[in-house]
Amino acid sequence: CLFDISRDGSEFLARAGGFSEAGTLWILPVLSGSPHPVGSIRADDARWMPDGGHIIYPNGESLYVVGRDGSEPHRFATVPGVPFALTWSPDGNRLRFGLYDPKMTEGTTLWEVSADGTDAHPLLPGWNTGVRDLNTQGGVWTPDGKYFVFRAGNGREGNLWALCEMMSRSEEHTS
């Protein structure tokens, strides 16, 4: 299962194993070379950190960061549910993800955390109350970072939504 490609496009981050189970994380060269495991880390999702030298992955109700060789694993953030479908903002300042809370009946919600692991919070608190399976397909930013596109719906039926991101201060003054 392919999770991510490095910012320079030279390496894939992938998992060995079935579709819905945790498996060993691997780094695979895109063109040539030998693949190598990320230590003994097992995960069902993972992404490169913005620095390119570390990897973030969920484990239970926490997100962990580990070196590309599996060294120095440490907790990045703890959230009230199981994170999935991780995606970094184009500027690398925010990580967004779906959050499944097995104690809730509302399905999943969108969450966000800062690049330093602080300020974990729901992205749209109280939005679309009662909609099940919010963000079942995850979300992505447009390359310019101006919109975040995600899926929300009930079970198999859903819609794509685009959340307009706030402009930076410099853009506000030049627009």
Tab-separated table of N, CA and C in Angstrom, residues 25-174:
chain	number	residue	atom	x	y	z
A	25	LEU	N	6.416	-0.660	7.689
A	25	LEU	CA	6.656	0.482	6.809
A	25	LEU	C	7.963	0.269	6.051
A	26	TRP	N	7.957	0.667	4.765
A	26	TRP	CA	9.124	0.520	3.901
A	26	TRP	C	9.380	1.809	3.139
A	27	ILE	N	10.645	2.059	2.857
A	27	ILE	CA	11.052	3.131	1.952
A	27	ILE	C	11.553	2.449	0.693
A	28	LEU	N	10.963	2.821	-0.448
A	28	LEU	CA	11.320	2.216	-1.731
A	28	LEU	C	11.856	3.291	-2.669
A	29	PRO	N	13.039	3.100	-3.214
A	29	PRO	CA	13.536	4.067	-4.201
A	29	PRO	C	12.638	4.051	-5.437
A	30	VAL	N	12.423	5.210	-6.043
A	30	VAL	CA	11.560	5.299	-7.215
A	30	VAL	C	12.236	4.673	-8.432
A	31	LEU	N	13.511	4.965	-8.648
A	31	LEU	CA	14.176	4.490	-9.860
A	31	LEU	C	15.051	3.263	-9.661
A	32	SER	N	15.943	3.294	-8.711
A	32	SER	CA	16.831	2.147	-8.506
A	32	SER	C	17.290	2.102	-7.064
A	33	GLY	N	17.804	0.967	-6.670
A	33	GLY	CA	18.252	0.781	-5.298
A	33	GLY	C	17.385	-0.228	-4.579
A	34	SER	N	17.787	-0.538	-3.373
A	34	SER	CA	17.081	-1.547	-2.590
A	34	SER	C	16.109	-0.910	-1.619
A	35	PRO	N	14.908	-1.469	-1.510
A	35	PRO	CA	13.972	-0.992	-0.486
A	35	PRO	C	14.494	-1.359	0.900
A	36	HIS	N	14.121	-0.585	1.905
A	36	HIS	CA	14.506	-0.928	3.276
A	36	HIS	C	13.376	-0.567	4.243
A	37	PRO	N	13.233	-1.403	5.287
A	37	PRO	CA	12.166	-1.158	6.252
A	37	PRO	C	12.489	0.054	7.120
A	38	VAL	N	11.442	0.677	7.648
A	38	VAL	CA	11.593	1.774	8.601
A	38	VAL	C	11.665	1.124	9.981
A	39	GLY	N	12.845	0.557	10.286
A	39	GLY	CA	13.011	-0.189	11.533
A	39	GLY	C	11.989	-1.308	11.606
A	40	SER	N	11.353	-1.444	12.753
A	40	SER	CA	10.304	-2.462	12.918
A	40	SER	C	8.928	-1.814	13.077
A	41	ILE	N	8.805	-0.587	12.591
A	41	ILE	CA	7.550	0.157	12.723
A	41	ILE	C	6.451	-0.498	11.888
A	42	ARG	N	5.305	-0.727	12.529
A	42	ARG	CA	4.117	-1.248	11.847
A	42	ARG	C	3.038	-0.180	11.947
A	43	ALA	N	2.378	0.087	10.829
A	43	ALA	CA	1.347	1.125	10.818
A	43	ALA	C	0.359	0.856	9.692
A	44	ASP	N	-0.825	1.454	9.807
A	44	ASP	CA	-1.797	1.334	8.719
A	44	ASP	C	-1.935	2.634	7.941
A	45	ASP	N	-1.099	3.622	8.236
A	45	ASP	CA	-1.027	4.878	7.495
A	45	ASP	C	0.286	5.548	7.880
A	46	ALA	N	0.824	6.379	7.015
A	46	ALA	CA	2.061	7.111	7.312
A	46	ALA	C	2.286	8.169	6.246
A	47	ARG	N	3.031	9.208	6.601
A	47	ARG	CA	3.416	10.259	5.654
A	47	ARG	C	4.817	10.741	6.014
A	48	TRP	N	5.501	11.264	5.001
A	48	TRP	CA	6.769	11.927	5.274
A	48	TRP	C	6.480	13.200	6.065
A	49	MET	N	7.346	13.547	7.005
A	49	MET	CA	7.270	14.844	7.669
A	49	MET	C	7.771	15.884	6.669
A	50	PRO	N	7.437	17.159	6.842
A	50	PRO	CA	7.900	18.183	5.909
A	50	PRO	C	9.425	18.257	5.774
A	51	ASP	N	10.173	17.859	6.801
A	51	ASP	CA	11.643	17.914	6.715
A	51	ASP	C	12.236	16.813	5.839
A	52	GLY	N	11.429	15.824	5.470
A	52	GLY	CA	11.884	14.739	4.609
A	52	GLY	C	12.738	13.686	5.295
A	53	GLY	N	13.169	13.930	6.510
A	53	GLY	CA	14.012	12.981	7.219
A	53	GLY	C	13.283	12.156	8.264
A	54	HIS	N	12.019	12.462	8.465
A	54	HIS	CA	11.220	11.771	9.467
A	54	HIS	C	9.885	11.366	8.872
A	55	ILE	N	9.221	10.466	9.579
A	55	ILE	CA	7.941	9.911	9.138
A	55	ILE	C	6.953	10.039	10.287
A	56	ILE	N	5.706	10.387	9.961
A	56	ILE	CA	4.653	10.441	10.962
A	56	ILE	C	3.659	9.318	10.677
A	57	TYR	N	3.186	8.677	11.739
A	57	TYR	CA	2.223	7.585	11.578
A	57	TYR	C	1.313	7.507	12.795
A	58	PRO	N	0.072	7.038	12.618
A	58	PRO	CA	-0.834	6.875	13.753
A	58	PRO	C	-0.619	5.525	14.435
A	59	ASN	N	-0.835	5.521	15.735
A	59	ASN	CA	-0.812	4.289	16.516
A	59	ASN	C	-1.816	4.487	17.648
A	60	GLY	N	-2.951	3.819	17.542
A	60	GLY	CA	-4.007	4.021	18.531
A	60	GLY	C	-4.523	5.446	18.443
A	61	GLU	N	-4.597	6.125	19.589
A	61	GLU	CA	-5.093	7.499	19.630
A	61	GLU	C	-3.964	8.522	19.616
A	62	SER	N	-2.813	8.143	19.092
A	62	SER	CA	-1.674	9.058	19.033
A	62	SER	C	-1.045	9.057	17.652
A	63	LEU	N	-0.343	10.132	17.370
A	63	LEU	CA	0.494	10.230	16.181
A	63	LEU	C	1.934	10.194	16.664
A	64	TYR	N	2.768	9.422	15.972
A	64	TYR	CA	4.174	9.287	16.334
A	64	TYR	C	5.058	9.726	15.183
A	65	VAL	N	6.246	10.207	15.533
A	65	VAL	CA	7.259	10.572	14.551
A	65	VAL	C	8.457	9.672	14.779
A	66	VAL	N	9.060	9.234	13.676
A	66	VAL	CA	10.199	8.328	13.748
A	66	VAL	C	11.195	8.726	12.657
A	67	GLY	N	12.473	8.456	12.893
A	67	GLY	CA	13.481	8.680	11.864
A	67	GLY	C	13.271	7.710	10.713
A	68	ARG	N	13.821	8.020	9.553
A	68	ARG	CA	13.623	7.186	8.366
A	68	ARG	C	14.185	5.772	8.541
A	69	ASP	N	15.046	5.575	9.530
A	69	ASP	CA	15.571	4.242	9.808
A	69	ASP	C	14.845	3.570	10.978
A	70	GLY	N	13.792	4.213	11.479
A	70	GLY	CA	13.020	3.668	12.594
A	70	GLY	C	13.529	4.106	13.949
A	71	SER	N	14.543	4.947	13.966
A	71	SER	CA	15.131	5.377	15.234
A	71	SER	C	14.346	6.523	15.870
A	72	GLU	N	14.511	6.647	17.165
A	72	GLU	CA	13.965	7.741	17.964
A	72	GLU	C	12.459	7.974	17.804
A	73	PRO	N	11.654	6.915	17.921
A	73	PRO	CA	10.207	7.151	17.848
A	73	PRO	C	9.752	7.975	19.057
A	74	HIS	N	8.903	8.967	18.806
A	74	HIS	CA	8.353	9.756	19.906
A	74	HIS	C	6.944	10.230	19.549
A	75	ARG	N	6.173	10.434	20.619
A	75	ARG	CA	4.794	10.860	20.442
A	75	ARG	C	4.775	12.297	19.922
A	76	PHE	N	3.994	12.523	18.891
A	76	PHE	CA	3.837	13.844	18.280
A	76	PHE	C	2.604	14.548	18.834
A	77	ALA	N	1.489	13.824	18.921
A	77	ALA	CA	0.235	14.392	19.437
A	77	ALA	C	-0.688	13.252	19.842
A	78	THR	N	-1.567	13.539	20.800
A	78	THR	CA	-2.603	12.590	21.209
A	78	THR	C	-3.954	13.226	20.912
A	79	VAL	N	-4.867	12.429	20.369
A	79	VAL	CA	-6.185	12.916	19.972
A	79	VAL	C	-7.260	11.964	20.512
A	80	PRO	N	-8.511	12.407	20.582
A	80	PRO	CA	-9.568	11.577	21.175
A	80	PRO	C	-10.210	10.596	20.193
A	81	GLY	N	-9.408	9.812	19.528
A	81	GLY	CA	-9.914	8.841	18.569
A	81	GLY	C	-8.756	8.303	17.745
A	82	VAL	N	-9.075	7.612	16.669
A	82	VAL	CA	-8.061	6.975	15.826
A	82	VAL	C	-7.853	7.822	14.565
A	83	PRO	N	-6.660	8.419	14.399
A	83	PRO	CA	-6.407	9.239	13.217
A	83	PRO	C	-6.138	8.388	11.974
A	84	PHE	N	-6.553	8.917	10.810
A	84	PHE	CA	-6.311	8.235	9.537
A	84	PHE	C	-6.291	9.292	8.428
A	85	ALA	N	-5.861	8.909	7.250
A	85	ALA	CA	-5.831	9.786	6.073
A	85	ALA	C	-5.091	11.091	6.355
A	86	LEU	N	-3.832	10.959	6.774
A	86	LEU	CA	-3.003	12.114	7.106
A	86	LEU	C	-2.635	12.893	5.848
A	87	THR	N	-2.634	14.224	5.944
A	87	THR	CA	-2.204	15.052	4.818
A	87	THR	C	-1.645	16.386	5.318
A	88	TRP	N	-0.461	16.730	4.826
A	88	TRP	CA	0.206	17.981	5.207
A	88	TRP	C	-0.241	19.125	4.319
A	89	SER	N	-0.318	20.314	4.885
A	89	SER	CA	-0.564	21.510	4.081
A	89	SER	C	0.655	21.732	3.180
A	90	PRO	N	0.479	22.378	2.017
A	90	PRO	CA	1.617	22.598	1.120
A	90	PRO	C	2.787	23.333	1.768
A	91	ASP	N	2.506	24.218	2.744
A	91	ASP	CA	3.596	24.929	3.416
A	91	ASP	C	4.199	24.128	4.572
A	92	GLY	N	3.637	22.946	4.872
A	92	GLY	CA	4.157	22.088	5.935
A	92	GLY	C	3.855	22.567	7.340
A	93	ASN	N	2.960	23.525	7.502
A	93	ASN	CA	2.660	24.069	8.827
A	93	ASN	C	1.542	23.356	9.571
A	94	ARG	N	0.714	22.583	8.843
A	94	ARG	CA	-0.430	21.924	9.468
A	94	ARG	C	-0.609	20.520	8.916
A	95	LEU	N	-1.021	19.622	9.782
A	95	LEU	CA	-1.370	18.261	9.396
A	95	LEU	C	-2.871	18.105	9.626
A	96	ARG	N	-3.576	17.660	8.597
A	96	ARG	CA	-5.001	17.376	8.733
A	96	ARG	C	-5.208	15.885	8.589
A	97	PHE	N	-6.290	15.394	9.209
A	97	PHE	CA	-6.566	13.967	9.186
A	97	PHE	C	-8.006	13.714	9.575
A	98	GLY	N	-8.481	12.539	9.201
A	98	GLY	CA	-9.774	12.090	9.674
A	98	GLY	C	-9.592	11.510	11.065
A	99	LEU	N	-10.625	11.562	11.859
A	99	LEU	CA	-10.565	11.004	13.211
A	99	LEU	C	-11.798	10.151	13.436
A	100	TYR	N	-11.557	8.888	13.727
A	100	TYR	CA	-12.633	7.950	14.032
A	100	TYR	C	-12.664	7.761	15.537
A	101	ASP	N	-13.826	8.015	16.136
A	101	ASP	CA	-14.005	7.811	17.569
A	101	ASP	C	-14.959	6.646	17.755
A	102	PRO	N	-14.447	5.474	18.160
A	102	PRO	CA	-15.321	4.297	18.291
A	102	PRO	C	-16.435	4.474	19.322
A	103	LYS	N	-16.323	5.459	20.212
A	103	LYS	CA	-17.363	5.693	21.222
A	103	LYS	C	-18.501	6.554	20.680
A	104	MET	N	-18.280	7.207	19.534
A	104	MET	CA	-19.282	8.114	18.965
A	104	MET	C	-20.095	7.381	17.889
A	105	THR	N	-21.283	7.867	17.641
A	105	THR	CA	-22.113	7.286	16.587
A	105	THR	C	-22.134	8.156	15.338
A	106	GLU	N	-21.477	9.300	15.361
A	106	GLU	CA	-21.521	10.224	14.233
A	106	GLU	C	-20.529	9.880	13.130
A	107	GLY	N	-19.773	8.814	13.233
A	107	GLY	CA	-18.808	8.480	12.190
A	107	GLY	C	-17.476	9.137	12.449
A	108	THR	N	-16.964	9.831	11.437
A	108	THR	CA	-15.638	10.418	11.552
A	108	THR	C	-15.703	11.928	11.361
A	109	THR	N	-14.678	12.621	11.845
A	109	THR	CA	-14.601	14.070	11.726
A	109	THR	C	-13.221	14.467	11.217
A	110	LEU	N	-13.101	15.696	10.757
A	110	LEU	CA	-11.813	16.240	10.328
A	110	LEU	C	-11.132	16.922	11.500
A	111	TRP	N	-9.821	16.690	11.626
A	111	TRP	CA	-9.028	17.327	12.671
A	111	TRP	C	-7.790	17.943	12.057
A	112	GLU	N	-7.148	18.810	12.856
A	112	GLU	CA	-5.934	19.480	12.423
A	112	GLU	C	-4.997	19.633	13.614
A	113	VAL	N	-3.689	19.588	13.354
A	113	VAL	CA	-2.680	19.807	14.381
A	113	VAL	C	-1.547	20.615	13.750
A	114	SER	N	-0.911	21.462	14.532
A	114	SER	CA	0.216	22.258	14.048
A	114	SER	C	1.430	21.373	13.797
A	115	ALA	N	2.364	21.858	13.002
A	115	ALA	CA	3.550	21.089	12.622
A	115	ALA	C	4.440	20.741	13.810
A	116	ASP	N	4.276	21.427	14.938
A	116	ASP	CA	5.067	21.097	16.125
A	116	ASP	C	4.321	20.154	17.064
A	117	GLY	N	3.132	19.670	16.643
A	117	GLY	CA	2.372	18.710	17.442
A	117	GLY	C	1.435	19.342	18.451
A	118	THR	N	1.313	20.660	18.445
A	118	THR	CA	0.431	21.340	19.395
A	118	THR	C	-0.888	21.714	18.728
A	119	ASP	N	-1.820	22.129	19.548
A	119	ASP	CA	-3.102	22.670	19.097
A	119	ASP	C	-3.911	21.689	18.257
A	120	ALA	N	-4.002	20.441	18.678
A	120	ALA	CA	-4.869	19.478	17.984
A	120	ALA	C	-6.318	19.870	18.261
A	121	HIS	N	-7.113	20.000	17.176
A	121	HIS	CA	-8.497	20.442	17.341
A	121	HIS	C	-9.330	20.002	16.140
A	122	PRO	N	-10.664	19.922	16.344
A	122	PRO	CA	-11.539	19.620	15.212
A	122	PRO	C	-11.456	20.767	14.203
A	123	LEU	N	-11.453	20.426	12.927
A	123	LEU	CA	-11.346	21.454	11.900
A	123	LEU	C	-12.641	22.242	11.763
A	124	LEU	N	-13.771	21.572	11.781
A	124	LEU	CA	-15.071	22.222	11.592
A	124	LEU	C	-16.012	21.807	12.715
A	125	PRO	N	-15.771	22.258	13.949
A	125	PRO	CA	-16.618	21.805	15.060
A	125	PRO	C	-18.075	22.192	14.845
A	126	GLY	N	-18.958	21.204	15.012
A	126	GLY	CA	-20.385	21.445	14.899
A	126	GLY	C	-20.909	21.531	13.474
A	127	TRP	N	-20.019	21.408	12.479
A	127	TRP	CA	-20.452	21.505	11.093
A	127	TRP	C	-21.137	20.222	10.657
A	128	ASN	N	-22.229	20.351	9.948
A	128	ASN	CA	-22.933	19.210	9.363
A	128	ASN	C	-23.266	18.152	10.418
A	129	THR	N	-23.729	18.588	11.554
A	129	THR	CA	-24.057	17.681	12.650
A	129	THR	C	-25.003	16.595	12.163
A	130	GLY	N	-24.699	15.367	12.537
A	130	GLY	CA	-25.530	14.231	12.170
A	130	GLY	C	-25.111	13.543	10.900
A	131	VAL	N	-24.149	14.119	10.173
A	131	VAL	CA	-23.668	13.457	8.956
A	131	VAL	C	-22.684	12.370	9.372
A	132	ARG	N	-22.956	11.162	8.944
A	132	ARG	CA	-22.057	10.059	9.269
A	132	ARG	C	-20.938	9.985	8.254
A	133	ASP	N	-19.828	9.443	8.670
A	133	ASP	CA	-18.695	9.175	7.782
A	133	ASP	C	-18.105	10.428	7.161
A	134	LEU	N	-18.108	11.530	7.883
A	134	LEU	CA	-17.434	12.725	7.404
A	134	LEU	C	-15.977	12.382	7.132
A	135	ASN	N	-15.490	12.707	5.963
A	135	ASN	CA	-14.097	12.518	5.578
A	135	ASN	C	-13.719	11.059	5.394
A	136	THR	N	-14.606	10.230	4.938
A	136	THR	CA	-14.257	8.825	4.765
A	136	THR	C	-13.167	8.629	3.731
A	137	GLN	N	-13.002	9.574	2.825
A	137	GLN	CA	-11.960	9.456	1.802
A	137	GLN	C	-10.786	10.382	2.085
A	138	GLY	N	-10.737	11.016	3.235
A	138	GLY	CA	-9.664	11.944	3.557
A	138	GLY	C	-9.851	13.259	2.837
A	139	GLY	N	-8.823	14.050	2.809
A	139	GLY	CA	-8.880	15.340	2.156
A	139	GLY	C	-7.526	15.683	1.571
A	140	VAL	N	-7.517	16.663	0.688
A	140	VAL	CA	-6.265	17.128	0.073
A	140	VAL	C	-6.330	18.636	-0.115
A	141	TRP	N	-5.168	19.249	-0.062
A	141	TRP	CA	-5.059	20.663	-0.387
A	141	TRP	C	-4.834	20.821	-1.880
A	142	THR	N	-5.297	21.926	-2.435
A	142	THR	CA	-4.881	22.265	-3.786
A	142	THR	C	-3.402	22.643	-3.694
A	143	PRO	N	-2.634	22.489	-4.779
A	143	PRO	CA	-1.189	22.761	-4.709
A	143	PRO	C	-0.833	24.158	-4.197
A	144	ASP	N	-1.685	25.148	-4.460
A	144	ASP	CA	-1.394	26.502	-3.985
A	144	ASP	C	-1.812	26.715	-2.525
A	145	GLY	N	-2.435	25.712	-1.901
A	145	GLY	CA	-2.826	25.794	-0.500
A	145	GLY	C	-4.041	26.665	-0.232
A	146	LYS	N	-4.738	27.120	-1.271
A	146	LYS	CA	-5.870	28.023	-1.071
A	146	LYS	C	-7.165	27.299	-0.722
A	147	TYR	N	-7.249	25.995	-1.044
A	147	TYR	CA	-8.454	25.221	-0.743
A	147	TYR	C	-8.079	23.861	-0.182
A	148	PHE	N	-8.932	23.381	0.714
A	148	PHE	CA	-8.827	22.021	1.219
A	148	PHE	C	-10.092	21.302	0.761
A	149	VAL	N	-9.944	20.233	0.008
A	149	VAL	CA	-11.077	19.517	-0.562
A	149	VAL	C	-11.253	18.199	0.195
A	150	PHE	N	-12.487	17.912	0.609
A	150	PHE	CA	-12.751	16.693	1.366
A	150	PHE	C	-14.129	16.163	0.997
A	151	ARG	N	-14.391	14.931	1.408
A	151	ARG	CA	-15.671	14.287	1.165
A	151	ARG	C	-16.449	14.221	2.464
A	152	ALA	N	-17.732	14.512	2.398
A	152	ALA	CA	-18.626	14.345	3.545
A	152	ALA	C	-19.913	13.726	3.043
A	153	GLY	N	-20.442	12.800	3.814
A	153	GLY	CA	-21.686	12.182	3.393
A	153	GLY	C	-22.138	11.097	4.326
A	154	ASN	N	-23.198	10.444	3.916
A	154	ASN	CA	-23.766	9.335	4.677
A	154	ASN	C	-23.457	8.032	3.965
A	155	GLY	N	-22.605	7.214	4.544
A	155	GLY	CA	-22.290	5.923	3.953
A	155	GLY	C	-21.719	6.061	2.555
A	156	ARG	N	-22.401	5.455	1.579
A	156	ARG	CA	-21.917	5.473	0.196
A	156	ARG	C	-22.213	6.780	-0.529
A	157	GLU	N	-23.186	7.527	-0.043
A	157	GLU	CA	-23.539	8.788	-0.689
A	157	GLU	C	-22.790	9.928	-0.023
A	158	GLY	N	-22.285	10.832	-0.824
A	158	GLY	CA	-21.574	11.957	-0.255
A	158	GLY	C	-21.303	13.029	-1.285
A	159	ASN	N	-20.738	14.107	-0.842
A	159	ASN	CA	-20.399	15.235	-1.688
A	159	ASN	C	-18.961	15.651	-1.427
A	160	LEU	N	-18.367	16.286	-2.421
A	160	LEU	CA	-17.065	16.902	-2.237
A	160	LEU	C	-17.279	18.337	-1.790
A	161	TRP	N	-16.494	18.756	-0.812
A	161	TRP	CA	-16.567	20.108	-0.289
A	161	TRP	C	-15.192	20.747	-0.433
A	162	ALA	N	-15.171	22.045	-0.682
A	162	ALA	CA	-13.916	22.791	-0.755
A	162	ALA	C	-13.952	23.865	0.321
A	163	LEU	N	-12.996	23.805	1.219
A	163	LEU	CA	-12.887	24.773	2.303
A	163	LEU	C	-11.843	25.803	1.885
A	164	CYS	N	-12.272	27.062	1.755
A	164	CYS	CA	-11.352	28.134	1.362
A	164	CYS	C	-10.463	28.465	2.557
A	165	GLU	N	-9.171	28.395	2.360
A	165	GLU	CA	-8.219	28.698	3.423
A	165	GLU	C	-7.996	30.208	3.494
A	166	MET	N	-7.730	30.727	4.676
A	166	MET	CA	-7.479	32.162	4.823
A	166	MET	C	-6.189	32.533	4.109
A	167	MET	N	-6.190	33.700	3.484
A	167	MET	CA	-4.978	34.181	2.821
A	167	MET	C	-3.978	34.652	3.870
A	168	SER	N	-2.703	34.574	3.511
A	168	SER	CA	-1.663	35.088	4.406
A	168	SER	C	-1.757	36.606	4.448
A	169	ARG	N	-1.143	37.233	5.438
A	169	ARG	CA	-1.179	38.696	5.579
A	169	ARG	C	-0.630	39.380	4.336
A	170	SER	N	0.439	38.847	3.742
A	170	SER	CA	1.037	39.487	2.564
A	170	SER	C	0.073	39.430	1.384
A	171	GLU	N	-0.687	38.354	1.236
A	171	GLU	CA	-1.659	38.254	0.147
A	171	GLU	C	-2.829	39.207	0.351
A	172	GLU	N	-3.230	39.398	1.625
A	172	GLU	CA	-4.336	40.298	1.914
A	172	GLU	C	-4.020	41.714	1.459
A	173	HIS	N	-2.776	42.131	1.623
A	173	HIS	CA	-2.391	43.502	1.291
A	173	HIS	C	-2.134	43.698	-0.194
A	174	THR	N	-1.860	42.621	-0.922
A	174	THR	CA	-1.588	42.761	-2.351
A	174	THR	C	-2.781	42.426	-3.217
